[in-house]
Coordinates of N, CA, C and O in Angstrom, one line a residue:
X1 N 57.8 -147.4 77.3 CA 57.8 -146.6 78.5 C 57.5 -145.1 78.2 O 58.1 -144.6 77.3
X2 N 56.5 -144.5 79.0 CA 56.3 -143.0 78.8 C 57.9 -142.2 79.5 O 58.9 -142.6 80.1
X3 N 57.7 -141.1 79.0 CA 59.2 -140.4 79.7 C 59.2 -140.1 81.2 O 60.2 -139.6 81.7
X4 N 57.8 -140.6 82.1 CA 57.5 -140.8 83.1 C 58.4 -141.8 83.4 O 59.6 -141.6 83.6
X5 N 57.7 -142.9 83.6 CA 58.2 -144.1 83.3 C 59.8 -144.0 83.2 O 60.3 -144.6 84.2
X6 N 60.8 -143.5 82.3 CA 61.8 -143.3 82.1 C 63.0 -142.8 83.0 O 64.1 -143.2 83.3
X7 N 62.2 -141.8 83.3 CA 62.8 -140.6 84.6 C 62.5 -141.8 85.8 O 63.5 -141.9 86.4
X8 N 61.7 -142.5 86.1 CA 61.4 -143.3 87.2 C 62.7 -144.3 87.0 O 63.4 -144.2 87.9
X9 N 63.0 -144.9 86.3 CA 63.3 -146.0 85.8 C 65.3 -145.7 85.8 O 66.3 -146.5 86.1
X10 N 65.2 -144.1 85.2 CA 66.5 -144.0 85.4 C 67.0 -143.3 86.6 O 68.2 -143.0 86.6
X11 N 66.3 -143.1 87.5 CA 66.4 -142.4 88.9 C 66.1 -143.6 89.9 O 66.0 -143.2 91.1
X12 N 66.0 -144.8 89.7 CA 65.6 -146.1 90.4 C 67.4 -146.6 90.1 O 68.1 -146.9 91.1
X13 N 67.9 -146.7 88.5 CA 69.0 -147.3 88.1 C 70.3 -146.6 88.9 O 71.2 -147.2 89.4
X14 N 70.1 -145.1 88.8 CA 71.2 -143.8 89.6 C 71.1 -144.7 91.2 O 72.2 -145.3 91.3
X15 N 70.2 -145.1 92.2 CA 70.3 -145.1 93.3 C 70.4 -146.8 93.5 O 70.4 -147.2 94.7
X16 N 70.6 -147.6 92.6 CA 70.8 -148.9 92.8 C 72.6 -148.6 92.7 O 73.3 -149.0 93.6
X17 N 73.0 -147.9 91.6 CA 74.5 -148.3 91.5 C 74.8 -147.6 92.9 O 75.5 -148.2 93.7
X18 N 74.5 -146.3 93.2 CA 75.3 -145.6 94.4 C 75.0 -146.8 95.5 O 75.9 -146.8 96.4
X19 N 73.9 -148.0 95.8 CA 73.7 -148.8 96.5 C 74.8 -149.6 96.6 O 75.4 -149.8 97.7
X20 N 75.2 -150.3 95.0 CA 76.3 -151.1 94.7 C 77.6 -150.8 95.2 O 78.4 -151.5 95.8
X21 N 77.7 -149.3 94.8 CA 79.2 -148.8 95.3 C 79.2 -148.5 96.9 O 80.3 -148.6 97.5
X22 N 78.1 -148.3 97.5 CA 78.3 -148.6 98.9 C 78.4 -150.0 99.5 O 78.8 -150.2 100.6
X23 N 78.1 -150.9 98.8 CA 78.0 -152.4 99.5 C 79.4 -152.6 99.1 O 80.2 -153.1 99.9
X24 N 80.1 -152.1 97.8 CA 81.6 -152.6 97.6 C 82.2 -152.5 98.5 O 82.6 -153.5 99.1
X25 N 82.5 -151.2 98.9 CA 83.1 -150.1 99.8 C 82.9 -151.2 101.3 O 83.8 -151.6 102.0
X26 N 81.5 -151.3 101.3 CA 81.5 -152.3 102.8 C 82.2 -153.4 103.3 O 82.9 -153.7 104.3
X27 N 81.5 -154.2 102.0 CA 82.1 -155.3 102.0 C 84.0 -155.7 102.0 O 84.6 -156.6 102.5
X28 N 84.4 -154.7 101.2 CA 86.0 -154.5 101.6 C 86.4 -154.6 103.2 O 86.9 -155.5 103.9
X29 N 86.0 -153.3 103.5 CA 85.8 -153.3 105.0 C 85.9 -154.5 106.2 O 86.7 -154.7 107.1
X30 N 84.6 -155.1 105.7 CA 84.2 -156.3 106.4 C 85.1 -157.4 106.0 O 84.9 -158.5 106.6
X31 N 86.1 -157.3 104.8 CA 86.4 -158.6 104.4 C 88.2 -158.2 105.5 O 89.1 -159.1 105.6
X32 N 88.3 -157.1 106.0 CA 89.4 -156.8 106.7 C 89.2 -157.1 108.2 O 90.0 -157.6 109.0
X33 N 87.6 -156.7 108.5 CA 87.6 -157.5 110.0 C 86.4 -157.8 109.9 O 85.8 -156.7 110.0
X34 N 85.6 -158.7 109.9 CA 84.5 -159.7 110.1 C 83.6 -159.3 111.3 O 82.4 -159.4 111.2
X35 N 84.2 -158.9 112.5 CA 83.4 -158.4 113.7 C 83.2 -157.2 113.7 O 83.4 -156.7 114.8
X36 N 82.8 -156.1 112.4 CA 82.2 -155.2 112.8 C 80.8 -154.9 112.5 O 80.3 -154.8 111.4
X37 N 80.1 -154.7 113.4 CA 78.6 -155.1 113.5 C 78.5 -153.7 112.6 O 78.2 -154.0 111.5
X38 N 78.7 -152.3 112.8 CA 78.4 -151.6 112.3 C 78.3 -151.5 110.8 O 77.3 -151.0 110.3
X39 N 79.3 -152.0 109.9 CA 80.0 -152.3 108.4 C 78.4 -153.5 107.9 O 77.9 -153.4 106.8
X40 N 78.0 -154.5 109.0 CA 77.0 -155.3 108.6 C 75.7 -154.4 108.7 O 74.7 -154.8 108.0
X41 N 75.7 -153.8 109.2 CA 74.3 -153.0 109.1 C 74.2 -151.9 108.5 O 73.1 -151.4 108.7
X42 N 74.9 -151.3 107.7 CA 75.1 -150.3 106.5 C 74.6 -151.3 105.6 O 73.8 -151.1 104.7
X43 N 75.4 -152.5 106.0 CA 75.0 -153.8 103.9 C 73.3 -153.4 104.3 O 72.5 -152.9 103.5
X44 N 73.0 -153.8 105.7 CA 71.5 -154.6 105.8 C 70.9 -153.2 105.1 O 70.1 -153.3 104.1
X45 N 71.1 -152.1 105.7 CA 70.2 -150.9 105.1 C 70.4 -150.8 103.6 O 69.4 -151.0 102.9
X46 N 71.5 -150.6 103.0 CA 71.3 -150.6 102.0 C 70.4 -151.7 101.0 O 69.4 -151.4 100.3
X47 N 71.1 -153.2 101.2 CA 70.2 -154.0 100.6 C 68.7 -154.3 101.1 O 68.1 -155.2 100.5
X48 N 68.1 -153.7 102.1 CA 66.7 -153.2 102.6 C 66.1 -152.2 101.8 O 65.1 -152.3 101.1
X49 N 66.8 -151.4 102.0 CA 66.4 -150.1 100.3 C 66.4 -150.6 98.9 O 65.4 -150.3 98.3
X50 N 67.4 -151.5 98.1 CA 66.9 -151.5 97.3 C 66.1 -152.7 97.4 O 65.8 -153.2 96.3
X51 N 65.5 -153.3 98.6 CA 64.5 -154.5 98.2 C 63.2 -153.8 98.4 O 62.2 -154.4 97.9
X52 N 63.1 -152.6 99.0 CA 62.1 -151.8 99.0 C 61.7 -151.1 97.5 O 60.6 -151.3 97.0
X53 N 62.5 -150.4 96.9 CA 62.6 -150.0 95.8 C 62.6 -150.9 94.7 O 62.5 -150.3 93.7
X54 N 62.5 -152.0 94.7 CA 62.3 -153.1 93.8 C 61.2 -153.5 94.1 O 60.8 -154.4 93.3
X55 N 60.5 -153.2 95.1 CA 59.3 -154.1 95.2 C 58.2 -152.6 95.0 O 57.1 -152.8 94.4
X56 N 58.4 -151.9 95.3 CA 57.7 -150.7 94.6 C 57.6 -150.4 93.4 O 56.5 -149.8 93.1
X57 N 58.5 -150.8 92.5 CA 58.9 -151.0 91.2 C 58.1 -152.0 90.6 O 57.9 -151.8 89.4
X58 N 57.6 -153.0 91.2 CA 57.3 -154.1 91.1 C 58.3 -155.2 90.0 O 58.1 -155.9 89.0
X59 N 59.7 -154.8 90.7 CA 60.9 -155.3 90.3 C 60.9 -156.8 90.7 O 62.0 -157.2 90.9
X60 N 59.7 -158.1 90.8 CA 60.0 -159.4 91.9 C 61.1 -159.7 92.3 O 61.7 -159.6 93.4
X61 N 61.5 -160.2 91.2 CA 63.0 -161.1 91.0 C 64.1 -160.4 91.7 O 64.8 -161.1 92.4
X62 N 64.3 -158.9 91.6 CA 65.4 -158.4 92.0 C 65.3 -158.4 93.7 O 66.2 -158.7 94.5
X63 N 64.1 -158.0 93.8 CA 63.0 -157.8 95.6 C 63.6 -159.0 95.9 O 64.5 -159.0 96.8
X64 N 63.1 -160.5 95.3 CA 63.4 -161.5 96.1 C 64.5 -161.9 96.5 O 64.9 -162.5 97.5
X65 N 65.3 -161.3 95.4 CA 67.3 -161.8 96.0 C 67.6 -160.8 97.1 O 68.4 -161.1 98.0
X66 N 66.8 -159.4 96.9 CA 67.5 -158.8 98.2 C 66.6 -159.5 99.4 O 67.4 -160.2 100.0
X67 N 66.0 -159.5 99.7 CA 64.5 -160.4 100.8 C 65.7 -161.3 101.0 O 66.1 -161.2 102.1
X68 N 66.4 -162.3 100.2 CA 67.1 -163.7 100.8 C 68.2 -163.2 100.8 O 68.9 -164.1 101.2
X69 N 69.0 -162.1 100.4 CA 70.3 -161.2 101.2 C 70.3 -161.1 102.1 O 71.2 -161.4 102.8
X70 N 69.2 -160.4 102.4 CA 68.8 -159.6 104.2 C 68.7 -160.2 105.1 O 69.2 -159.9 106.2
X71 N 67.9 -161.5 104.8 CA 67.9 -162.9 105.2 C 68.9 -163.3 105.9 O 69.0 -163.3 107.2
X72 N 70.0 -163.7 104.8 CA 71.7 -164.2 105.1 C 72.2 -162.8 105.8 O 73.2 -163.1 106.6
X73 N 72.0 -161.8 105.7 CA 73.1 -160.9 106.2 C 72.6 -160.2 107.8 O 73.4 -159.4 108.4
X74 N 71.1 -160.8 108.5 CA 70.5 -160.8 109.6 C 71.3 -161.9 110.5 O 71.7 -161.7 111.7
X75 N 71.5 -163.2 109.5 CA 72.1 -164.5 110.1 C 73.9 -164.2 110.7 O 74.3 -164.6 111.8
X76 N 74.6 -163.3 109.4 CA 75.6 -163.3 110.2 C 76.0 -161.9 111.1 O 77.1 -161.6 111.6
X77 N 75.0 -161.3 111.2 CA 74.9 -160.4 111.9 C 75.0 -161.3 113.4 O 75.9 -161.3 114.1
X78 N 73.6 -162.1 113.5 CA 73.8 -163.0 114.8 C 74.8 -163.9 115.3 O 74.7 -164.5 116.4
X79 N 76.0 -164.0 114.3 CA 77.0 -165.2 114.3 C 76.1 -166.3 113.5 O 76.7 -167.3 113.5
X80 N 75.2 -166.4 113.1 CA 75.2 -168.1 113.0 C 75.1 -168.5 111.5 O 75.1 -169.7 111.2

């Protein structure tokens, strides 16, 4: 990797963990009350960003688990 490359790569790694420590944080949250639509749509943005940022990356593998996160986390957004 050029130091391009590098700086990309470690400024991609900085905003996946602050992603992680936000989905913790949520998920706590949600595991105290289940019916807050709000707490589910912070996960969906976040795990939307980094599936954006992974697919820019040309990250697939990581893109695709968030794509079938968002997926599952649209479903219980709707109840079902």
């Amino acid at each position: 990797m050029s130091d391009f490359d590098e700086d990309i790569f470690s400024a991609f790694l900085n905003y996946i963990n602050e992603g992680l420590l936000e989905l913790d944080q949520s998920f706590l949250e949600l595991e105290k009350d289940s019916n807050q639509v709000e707490v589910i749509d912070r996960i969906l943005r976040v795990v939307h960003s980094i599936k954006g940022s992974s697919g820019f990356l040309k990250f697939s593998k990581l893109e695709s688990l968030a794509h079938k996160a968002e997926n599952l986390l649209v479903k219980v957004r709707k109840n079902e």
